[in-house]
Amino acid sequence: MADDIRPLSELVAQGWEILNYTATDYGGSAVQRFLLRRQKVHRVLSVRPKLMGKGYVVTEMDI
């Protein structure tokens, strides 16, 4: 990923397990989502390219 940001690798190293992966194309901008689990806690990690400039926007949401 850009700028050496590796949120997925960091979460997996912390013990999160990847349950599911999806990729969606929204008008040329691909959004990748990962469903993660650690113990009984679930989290969704979304990664998409920035609209302006280089890099990615990463969001995490506990569910």
GROMACS .gro file of C-alpha atoms in nm:
model
   63
    1MET     CA    1   0.000   0.000   0.000
    2ALA     CA    2   0.110   0.360  -0.039
    3ASP     CA    3   0.334   0.531   0.215
    4ASP     CA    4   0.419   0.198   0.383
    5ILE     CA    5   0.078   0.189   0.555
    6ARG     CA    6  -0.018  -0.174   0.605
    7PRO     CA    7  -0.330  -0.179   0.824
    8LEU     CA    8  -0.438  -0.530   0.721
    9SER     CA    9  -0.097  -0.678   0.798
   10GLU     CA   10  -0.091  -0.502   1.134
   11LEU     CA   11  -0.437  -0.634   1.227
   12VAL     CA   12  -0.347  -0.990   1.127
   13ALA     CA   13  -0.027  -0.964   1.333
   14GLN     CA   14  -0.245  -0.859   1.630
   15GLY     CA   15  -0.442  -1.182   1.599
   16TRP     CA   16  -0.732  -1.083   1.371
   17GLU     CA   17  -0.855  -1.355   1.133
   18ILE     CA   18  -0.977  -1.270   0.781
   19LEU     CA   19  -1.326  -1.418   0.731
   20ASN     CA   20  -1.431  -1.259   0.403
   21TYR     CA   21  -1.308  -1.023   0.131
   22THR     CA   22  -1.500  -0.820  -0.126
   23ALA     CA   23  -1.395  -0.575  -0.395
   24THR     CA   24  -1.640  -0.334  -0.555
   25ASP     CA   25  -1.584  -0.086  -0.838
   26TYR     CA   26  -1.758   0.248  -0.782
   27GLY     CA   27  -1.709   0.444  -1.102
   28GLY     CA   28  -1.344   0.353  -1.147
   29SER     CA   29  -1.256   0.362  -0.778
   30ALA     CA   30  -1.218   0.012  -0.636
   31VAL     CA   31  -1.318  -0.037  -0.273
   32GLN     CA   32  -1.182  -0.342  -0.093
   33ARG     CA   33  -1.348  -0.463   0.226
   34PHE     CA   34  -1.224  -0.724   0.471
   35LEU     CA   35  -1.436  -0.887   0.741
   36LEU     CA   36  -1.212  -0.968   1.036
   37ARG     CA   37  -1.269  -1.158   1.362
   38ARG     CA   38  -1.077  -1.183   1.687
   39GLN     CA   39  -1.238  -1.387   1.960
   40LYS     CA   40  -1.606  -1.280   1.936
   41VAL     CA   41  -1.544  -0.929   1.803
   42HIS     CA   42  -1.595  -0.854   1.432
   43ARG     CA   43  -1.450  -0.562   1.236
   44VAL     CA   44  -1.483  -0.437   0.878
   45LEU     CA   45  -1.174  -0.281   0.721
   46SER     CA   46  -1.236  -0.073   0.406
   47VAL     CA   47  -0.953   0.039   0.178
   48ARG     CA   48  -1.003   0.271  -0.121
   49PRO     CA   49  -0.779   0.502  -0.324
   50LYS     CA   50  -0.788   0.872  -0.239
   51LEU     CA   51  -0.997   1.083  -0.475
   52MET     CA   52  -0.723   1.347  -0.500
   53GLY     CA   53  -0.356   1.258  -0.490
   54LYS     CA   54  -0.181   0.933  -0.416
   55GLY     CA   55  -0.247   0.697  -0.130
   56TYR     CA   56  -0.541   0.522   0.029
   57VAL     CA   57  -0.823   0.596   0.268
   58VAL     CA   58  -0.856   0.327   0.535
   59THR     CA   59  -1.158   0.299   0.763
   60GLU     CA   60  -1.230   0.051   1.038
   61MET     CA   61  -1.571  -0.025   1.186
   62ASP     CA   62  -1.651  -0.262   1.471
   63ILE     CA   63  -1.971  -0.457   1.425
   0.00000   0.00000   0.00000
